[in-house]
């Protein structure tokens, strides 16, 4: 994919916030925990400094501040690294935003193994599980720049709490400008008959490449992008499972509590289907170059293709 433009979805987040304000979202406010250069909310801050609040290294306070602002008719986007937004501030997210079902959006960047050199303390692979467990919380992990910006705008329009996950690593932009994102809806990227590969975030690009490699070996893979983990697109997942008879899930997250578990729970109840989960195998990460870590943890096109080929056989 060297010839394809690559953009980190954290950049998409900052640009989408700026675009929303320019489009007339006058009630939009952005909060950050002293990480605006990294989360890219600095893009918004540069244009709208009076609507950007640096809450300092106090994520729990930031979440409570965002909750209070939402009760005054504002739409706050509380921003920090996933490890801090979902992890450190979990109680505040649950009790102050989730329980009263407030209209707060959480922009969580630097998620997953691809944080790279920052190491295990910052490589949050538990955020899907944490946020999925909160009643009424929408959980979204977009795959590229186009989808990420549309997801931010969809979250703004949605009345209720939303957790948005963005990455540090630049990823291929494969969606065209006419793509339409909708909360709770997945998309079939490539149709197939032998195996379904369901992915989200930066794993979608890897799944696409795996699909191409499988096609060369005569294996027809249906590639599905499920950006919204909660609510899951039940209809699409079941239809594809019935079509291919085999499902593989791929996520930059612990195999416990994330996309794979959501798919398994659905299929076990509605459409029993053999499933293999590719993700972080219930372990912590470690420091290293992002691309090297993804390969080491099996989050690469090569490994996806290998698992799929063996699964079909």
Short mmCIF file of C-alpha atoms in Angstrom, two decimals:
data_model
loop_
_atom_site.label_atom_id
_atom_site.label_comp_id
_atom_site.label_asym_id
_atom_site.label_seq_id
_atom_site.Cartn_x
_atom_site.Cartn_y
_atom_site.Cartn_z
CA UNK A 1 0.00 0.00 0.00
CA UNK A 2 2.99 2.29 -0.46
CA UNK A 3 1.19 4.26 -3.16
CA UNK A 4 -1.88 4.91 -1.00
CA UNK A 5 -2.15 8.01 1.15
CA UNK A 6 -1.74 7.30 4.86
CA UNK A 7 -3.19 9.43 7.67
CA UNK A 8 -3.38 8.73 11.40
CA UNK A 9 -6.98 8.75 12.62
CA UNK A 10 -5.93 11.01 15.52
CA UNK A 11 -5.25 13.65 12.84
CA UNK A 12 -8.71 12.96 11.44
CA UNK A 13 -10.14 13.61 14.90
CA UNK A 14 -8.59 17.07 15.19
CA UNK A 15 -9.55 18.02 11.65
CA UNK A 16 -13.13 16.81 12.09
CA UNK A 17 -13.58 18.92 15.23
CA UNK A 18 -12.38 21.99 13.35
CA UNK A 19 -14.68 21.20 10.42
CA UNK A 20 -17.67 20.75 12.72
CA UNK A 21 -17.12 24.18 14.26
CA UNK A 22 -16.70 25.76 10.84
CA UNK A 23 -19.95 24.11 9.73
CA UNK A 24 -21.89 25.83 12.51
CA UNK A 25 -21.59 23.53 15.53
CA UNK A 26 -21.67 26.48 17.93
CA UNK A 27 -22.31 24.30 21.00
CA UNK A 28 -19.22 22.17 20.39
CA UNK A 29 -16.48 22.42 23.03
CA UNK A 30 -13.26 20.42 23.27
CA UNK A 31 -11.52 19.37 26.45
CA UNK A 32 -8.03 17.90 26.67
CA UNK A 33 -5.80 16.52 29.41
CA UNK A 34 -2.62 18.40 28.51
CA UNK A 35 -2.08 16.31 25.36
CA UNK A 36 -3.50 18.53 22.61
CA UNK A 37 -0.39 18.19 20.43
CA UNK A 38 -0.67 14.39 20.53
CA UNK A 39 -4.46 14.01 20.41
CA UNK A 40 -4.52 16.66 17.66
CA UNK A 41 -7.17 18.76 19.40
CA UNK A 42 -4.58 21.51 18.99
CA UNK A 43 -5.89 21.79 15.42
CA UNK A 44 -9.22 22.88 16.87
CA UNK A 45 -7.59 25.02 19.55
CA UNK A 46 -5.70 27.06 16.97
CA UNK A 47 -8.93 28.15 15.29
CA UNK A 48 -11.24 28.23 18.33
CA UNK A 49 -9.12 28.89 21.44
CA UNK A 50 -12.10 30.08 23.50
CA UNK A 51 -13.81 26.71 23.05
CA UNK A 52 -10.84 24.54 23.97
CA UNK A 53 -10.14 23.76 27.63
CA UNK A 54 -6.89 22.24 28.85
CA UNK A 55 -7.89 20.40 32.01
CA UNK A 56 -4.31 19.41 32.80
CA UNK A 57 -3.17 15.92 33.73
CA UNK A 58 -6.45 15.27 35.53
CA UNK A 59 -8.52 13.00 33.33
CA UNK A 60 -11.14 12.21 35.97
CA UNK A 61 -11.77 15.91 36.51
CA UNK A 62 -11.95 16.41 32.73
CA UNK A 63 -14.69 13.80 32.41
CA UNK A 64 -16.69 15.39 35.24
CA UNK A 65 -16.23 18.84 33.69
CA UNK A 66 -17.48 17.52 30.36
CA UNK A 67 -20.49 15.97 32.10
CA UNK A 68 -21.39 19.28 33.70
CA UNK A 69 -21.01 21.19 30.46
CA UNK A 70 -23.31 18.74 28.67
CA UNK A 71 -26.12 19.57 31.11
CA UNK A 72 -25.92 23.19 29.93
CA UNK A 73 -26.65 22.33 26.31
CA UNK A 74 -23.04 22.06 25.16
CA UNK A 75 -21.61 19.05 23.32
CA UNK A 76 -18.21 18.34 24.87
CA UNK A 77 -15.53 16.12 23.34
CA UNK A 78 -13.25 15.00 26.17
CA UNK A 79 -9.88 13.98 24.76
CA UNK A 80 -6.90 11.99 26.00
CA UNK A 81 -4.97 8.78 25.38
CA UNK A 82 -7.18 5.68 25.51
CA UNK A 83 -5.28 4.37 28.52
CA UNK A 84 -6.30 7.44 30.51
CA UNK A 85 -9.70 8.25 29.00
CA UNK A 86 -11.04 4.69 29.31
CA UNK A 87 -8.73 3.34 31.99
CA UNK A 88 -7.82 5.97 34.54
CA UNK A 89 -11.17 7.75 34.31
CA UNK A 90 -13.38 4.67 34.08
CA UNK A 91 -15.34 5.37 37.26
CA UNK A 92 -16.12 8.91 36.16
CA UNK A 93 -17.11 7.74 32.68
CA UNK A 94 -19.41 5.13 34.19
CA UNK A 95 -20.99 7.11 37.01
CA UNK A 96 -20.90 10.69 35.69
CA UNK A 97 -21.57 10.13 31.99
CA UNK A 98 -22.93 6.61 31.52
CA UNK A 99 -25.33 6.35 34.46
CA UNK A 100 -27.17 9.64 33.73
CA UNK A 101 -26.74 8.99 29.97
CA UNK A 102 -25.27 12.41 29.26
CA UNK A 103 -24.43 13.79 25.84
CA UNK A 104 -20.64 13.55 26.18
CA UNK A 105 -18.22 12.29 23.54
CA UNK A 106 -14.88 10.74 24.48
CA UNK A 107 -12.09 11.07 21.93
CA UNK A 108 -9.51 8.43 22.87
CA UNK A 109 -6.28 8.40 20.88
CA UNK A 110 -3.07 6.33 20.99
CA UNK A 111 -4.91 3.06 21.52
CA UNK A 112 -3.57 -0.45 21.00
CA UNK A 113 -0.18 -2.04 20.44
CA UNK A 114 0.65 0.44 17.66
CA UNK A 115 1.43 3.12 20.25
CA UNK A 116 4.82 1.45 19.90
CA UNK A 117 7.73 2.75 21.90
CA UNK A 118 5.53 4.10 24.72
CA UNK A 119 5.20 0.51 25.90
CA UNK A 120 2.69 -1.50 27.89
CA UNK A 121 1.73 1.32 30.25
CA UNK A 122 0.27 3.25 27.30
CA UNK A 123 -0.78 0.43 24.95
CA UNK A 124 -4.43 0.23 25.93
CA UNK A 125 -5.89 -3.05 24.66
CA UNK A 126 -8.75 -3.16 27.16
CA UNK A 127 -10.79 -0.07 26.23
CA UNK A 128 -13.37 -1.84 24.05
CA UNK A 129 -14.15 -4.18 26.93
CA UNK A 130 -14.41 -1.36 29.45
CA UNK A 131 -16.59 0.91 27.32
CA UNK A 132 -18.81 -1.90 25.98
CA UNK A 133 -19.67 -2.80 29.57
CA UNK A 134 -21.26 0.61 30.24
CA UNK A 135 -25.01 0.54 29.48
CA UNK A 136 -25.97 2.92 26.66
CA UNK A 137 -22.39 3.70 25.60
CA UNK A 138 -21.79 3.71 21.83
CA UNK A 139 -18.31 2.40 20.95
CA UNK A 140 -16.70 3.28 17.60
CA UNK A 141 -13.29 2.45 16.12
CA UNK A 142 -12.96 3.89 12.58
CA UNK A 143 -10.64 2.38 9.99
CA UNK A 144 -9.29 5.36 8.06
CA UNK A 145 -9.32 9.15 7.69
CA UNK A 146 -12.61 9.35 5.78
CA UNK A 147 -14.48 7.11 8.19
CA UNK A 148 -12.91 8.72 11.27
CA UNK A 149 -14.01 12.22 10.32
CA UNK A 150 -17.52 11.02 9.52
CA UNK A 151 -17.65 9.10 12.79
CA UNK A 152 -16.79 12.24 14.76
CA UNK A 153 -19.55 14.15 12.99
CA UNK A 154 -22.03 11.32 13.53
CA UNK A 155 -21.12 11.25 17.22
CA UNK A 156 -21.76 14.99 17.47
CA UNK A 157 -25.25 14.55 16.02
CA UNK A 158 -26.03 11.54 18.22
CA UNK A 159 -27.73 12.35 21.54
CA UNK A 160 -25.93 10.27 24.15
CA UNK A 161 -22.49 9.10 25.27
CA UNK A 162 -20.04 7.96 22.59
CA UNK A 163 -16.55 6.50 22.89
CA UNK A 164 -14.38 7.10 19.80
CA UNK A 165 -11.07 5.27 19.43
CA UNK A 166 -8.27 6.71 17.27
CA UNK A 167 -4.75 5.53 16.52
CA UNK A 168 -1.28 7.02 16.55
CA UNK A 169 -0.03 5.17 13.48
CA UNK A 170 -0.73 6.49 9.98
CA UNK A 171 -3.03 4.08 8.12
CA UNK A 172 -4.07 3.74 4.45
CA UNK A 173 -7.07 5.79 3.31
CA UNK A 174 -9.20 3.32 1.34
CA UNK A 175 -12.64 4.91 1.56
CA UNK A 176 -13.72 7.28 -1.20
CA UNK A 177 -15.18 10.69 -0.37
CA UNK A 178 -18.71 9.48 -1.13
CA UNK A 179 -18.59 6.88 1.67
CA UNK A 180 -21.36 7.34 4.23
CA UNK A 181 -20.78 6.26 7.82
CA UNK A 182 -23.74 5.37 10.02
CA UNK A 183 -23.59 4.44 13.70
CA UNK A 184 -24.42 0.76 14.14
CA UNK A 185 -23.87 -0.16 10.50
CA UNK A 186 -20.96 -2.14 9.07
CA UNK A 187 -19.88 -2.46 5.46
CA UNK A 188 -18.88 -5.25 3.12
CA UNK A 189 -15.62 -4.19 1.50
CA UNK A 190 -15.03 -7.37 -0.51
CA UNK A 191 -17.58 -10.11 -1.09
CA UNK A 192 -16.54 -13.74 -0.64
CA UNK A 193 -17.86 -17.24 -0.08
CA UNK A 194 -15.23 -19.26 1.83
CA UNK A 195 -14.60 -17.24 4.99
CA UNK A 196 -15.69 -13.95 6.56
CA UNK A 197 -13.03 -11.65 8.00
CA UNK A 198 -14.47 -8.98 10.30
CA UNK A 199 -12.11 -6.19 11.37
CA UNK A 200 -12.03 -2.65 12.68
CA UNK A 201 -9.56 0.20 13.10
CA UNK A 202 -6.17 -0.22 11.47
CA UNK A 203 -6.79 -3.95 11.15
CA UNK A 204 -9.20 -3.34 8.27
CA UNK A 205 -6.35 -2.37 5.94
CA UNK A 206 -4.49 -5.53 7.00
CA UNK A 207 -7.61 -7.62 6.38
CA UNK A 208 -7.94 -6.15 2.88
CA UNK A 209 -4.36 -7.12 2.08
CA UNK A 210 -4.93 -10.57 3.55
CA UNK A 211 -7.97 -10.94 1.30
CA UNK A 212 -5.85 -10.21 -1.76
CA UNK A 213 -3.25 -12.79 -0.72
CA UNK A 214 -5.98 -15.38 -0.11
CA UNK A 215 -7.53 -14.71 -3.53
CA UNK A 216 -4.22 -15.62 -5.15
CA UNK A 217 -4.45 -18.99 -3.42
CA UNK A 218 -8.03 -19.56 -4.48
CA UNK A 219 -9.66 -18.65 -1.17
CA UNK A 220 -12.64 -16.28 -1.43
CA UNK A 221 -12.75 -14.03 1.65
CA UNK A 222 -15.57 -11.67 2.53
CA UNK A 223 -14.00 -8.62 4.20
CA UNK A 224 -16.24 -6.66 6.55
CA UNK A 225 -15.48 -3.41 8.36
CA UNK A 226 -17.34 -3.12 11.66
CA UNK A 227 -16.44 0.32 12.98
CA UNK A 228 -19.27 0.40 15.51
CA UNK A 229 -18.59 -2.32 18.06
CA UNK A 230 -21.60 -1.30 20.10
CA UNK A 231 -24.30 -1.42 18.83
CA UNK A 232 -23.09 -4.21 16.57
CA UNK A 233 -24.52 -4.64 13.07
CA UNK A 234 -26.19 -7.95 13.93
CA UNK A 235 -27.94 -8.32 10.59
CA UNK A 236 -24.75 -7.98 8.54
CA UNK A 237 -22.70 -10.29 10.75
CA UNK A 238 -25.34 -13.03 10.72
CA UNK A 239 -25.90 -12.76 6.97
CA UNK A 240 -22.21 -13.10 6.22
CA UNK A 241 -21.77 -15.96 8.69
CA UNK A 242 -24.58 -17.86 6.99
CA UNK A 243 -23.00 -17.16 3.60
CA UNK A 244 -19.46 -18.36 4.32
CA UNK A 245 -19.87 -20.67 7.31
CA UNK A 246 -16.64 -19.46 8.91
CA UNK A 247 -15.79 -16.18 10.65
CA UNK A 248 -12.49 -14.60 11.70
CA UNK A 249 -12.40 -11.43 13.78
CA UNK A 250 -9.37 -9.14 13.79
CA UNK A 251 -8.80 -6.33 16.28
CA UNK A 252 -5.96 -4.38 17.88
CA UNK A 253 -7.36 -5.24 21.29
CA UNK A 254 -7.37 -8.07 23.78
CA UNK A 255 -9.35 -11.00 22.38
CA UNK A 256 -11.28 -10.80 25.67
CA UNK A 257 -14.08 -8.24 25.71
CA UNK A 258 -13.70 -6.69 22.27
CA UNK A 259 -14.95 -7.13 18.71
CA UNK A 260 -14.31 -10.88 18.66
CA UNK A 261 -16.24 -11.47 21.83
CA UNK A 262 -19.14 -9.32 20.60
CA UNK A 263 -19.32 -11.32 17.38
CA UNK A 264 -19.05 -14.64 19.23
CA UNK A 265 -21.82 -13.70 21.65
CA UNK A 266 -24.12 -12.76 18.78
CA UNK A 267 -23.44 -15.84 16.66
CA UNK A 268 -23.61 -18.30 19.56
CA UNK A 269 -27.16 -17.14 20.26
CA UNK A 270 -28.49 -16.39 16.78
CA UNK A 271 -26.38 -18.30 14.25
CA UNK A 272 -23.88 -20.85 15.64
CA UNK A 273 -20.78 -20.55 13.45
CA UNK A 274 -17.11 -21.54 13.85
CA UNK A 275 -15.14 -18.40 14.81
CA UNK A 276 -11.43 -17.67 15.20
CA UNK A 277 -10.35 -14.50 17.00
CA UNK A 278 -7.17 -12.65 16.06
CA UNK A 279 -6.06 -10.03 18.55
CA UNK A 280 -3.82 -9.54 21.55
CA UNK A 281 -3.90 -12.91 23.30
CA UNK A 282 -4.61 -11.81 26.87
CA UNK A 283 -1.16 -10.35 27.46
CA UNK A 284 0.50 -6.97 27.88
CA UNK A 285 2.48 -5.34 25.10
CA UNK A 286 5.97 -3.93 25.31
CA UNK A 287 8.04 -1.15 23.82
CA UNK A 288 9.11 -1.37 20.18
CA UNK A 289 8.50 0.00 16.67
CA UNK A 290 4.78 -0.09 15.92
CA UNK A 291 4.96 -2.15 12.73
CA UNK A 292 7.28 -4.68 14.32
CA UNK A 293 4.95 -5.06 17.29
CA UNK A 294 1.91 -5.59 15.08
CA UNK A 295 3.69 -8.43 13.29
CA UNK A 296 4.96 -9.91 16.55
CA UNK A 297 1.46 -9.99 18.03
CA UNK A 298 -0.01 -11.55 14.89
CA UNK A 299 -1.80 -8.38 13.78
CA UNK A 300 -0.56 -8.44 10.20
CA UNK A 301 -1.98 -9.32 6.80
CA UNK A 302 0.39 -12.28 6.60
CA UNK A 303 -0.91 -13.85 9.80
CA UNK A 304 -4.55 -13.13 8.97
CA UNK A 305 -4.12 -14.86 5.62
CA UNK A 306 -2.35 -17.80 7.27
CA UNK A 307 -5.10 -18.28 9.86
CA UNK A 308 -7.80 -17.97 7.20
CA UNK A 309 -6.15 -20.45 4.84
CA UNK A 310 -5.76 -23.04 7.60
CA UNK A 311 -9.33 -22.39 8.77
CA UNK A 312 -10.76 -23.04 5.31
CA UNK A 313 -8.76 -26.26 4.92
#
